Amino acid sequence: MEGRQVIVLASGTGSPESAAYPSGTIAVQSYETATRRKHIVSFKGRTYSASTPLEGPWSLVVFDPARRRFASLLPSIRVELVGGVDLKAIAETLDAVDITVFDSLGFAYVDLPNGLHPADAVDRVRNLNGAPRAAMRLRRPRIEWR
């Protein structure tokens, strides 16, 4: 994820999991209620929780251990335009909805089809010839005016 390590949380029901992280072990549990998905993360003696819709653009979430908070994923990924990246091959592999290229900035945004998780899309892109660099994109926090 663009230079930071994040923990991708289940987008379906899942059993408790733990993941090794450089500064400690993270225990993760996700479960569904009738209308929401609940995520509970235990890290360094503290417990963090989040609730997301079962489906839709706000249902995909990660936990950022460095910032100790949850963040929603955008339904697109960022691909670095280095080493002759074949955007056509990426579009075909992902069945991309659209690609927005920022040549002067050296990257492109690839809009994903419904049902394709950004983490899966990043893995697929990295397995292509030349191992293109790709990363998930996080939604920016909403601004709270005071």
mmCIF file of N, CA, C and O in Angstrom, residues 11 24 29 33 49 58 77 89:
data_model
loop_
_atom_site.group_PDB
_atom_site.id
_atom_site.type_symbol
_atom_site.label_atom_id
_atom_site.label_comp_id
_atom_site.label_asym_id
_atom_site.label_seq_id
_atom_site.Cartn_x
_atom_site.Cartn_y
_atom_site.Cartn_z
ATOM 1 N N SER A 11 -13.559 -9.251 3.689
ATOM 2 C CA SER A 11 -14.746 -8.634 3.108
ATOM 3 C C SER A 11 -15.900 -9.623 3.171
ATOM 4 O O SER A 11 -16.910 -9.457 2.518
ATOM 5 N N GLY A 24 5.114 -6.201 16.299
ATOM 6 C CA GLY A 24 4.236 -6.984 17.160
ATOM 7 C C GLY A 24 3.261 -7.842 16.372
ATOM 8 O O GLY A 24 3.185 -7.771 15.161
ATOM 9 N N GLN A 29 -10.220 -10.216 13.874
ATOM 10 C CA GLN A 29 -11.455 -10.987 13.802
ATOM 11 C C GLN A 29 -12.495 -10.155 13.074
ATOM 12 O O GLN A 29 -12.639 -8.960 13.338
ATOM 13 N N THR A 33 -23.157 -9.122 11.185
ATOM 14 C CA THR A 33 -24.462 -9.063 11.830
ATOM 15 C C THR A 33 -25.481 -9.042 10.688
ATOM 16 O O THR A 33 -25.122 -9.235 9.534
ATOM 17 N N SER A 49 -11.840 -1.256 16.860
ATOM 18 C CA SER A 49 -12.965 -1.873 16.163
ATOM 19 C C SER A 49 -13.551 -0.920 15.135
ATOM 20 O O SER A 49 -13.444 0.303 15.253
ATOM 21 N N TRP A 58 -18.025 1.262 0.577
ATOM 22 C CA TRP A 58 -17.499 1.487 1.930
ATOM 23 C C TRP A 58 -17.266 0.185 2.689
ATOM 24 O O TRP A 58 -16.889 0.200 3.854
ATOM 25 N N ILE A 77 -6.784 0.766 -8.197
ATOM 26 C CA ILE A 77 -5.403 0.602 -7.747
ATOM 27 C C ILE A 77 -4.523 1.589 -8.506
ATOM 28 O O ILE A 77 -4.919 2.137 -9.523
ATOM 29 N N ALA A 89 -2.360 -5.022 -21.101
ATOM 30 C CA ALA A 89 -2.341 -6.339 -20.443
ATOM 31 C C ALA A 89 -2.951 -6.258 -19.054
ATOM 32 O O ALA A 89 -3.690 -7.158 -18.631
#
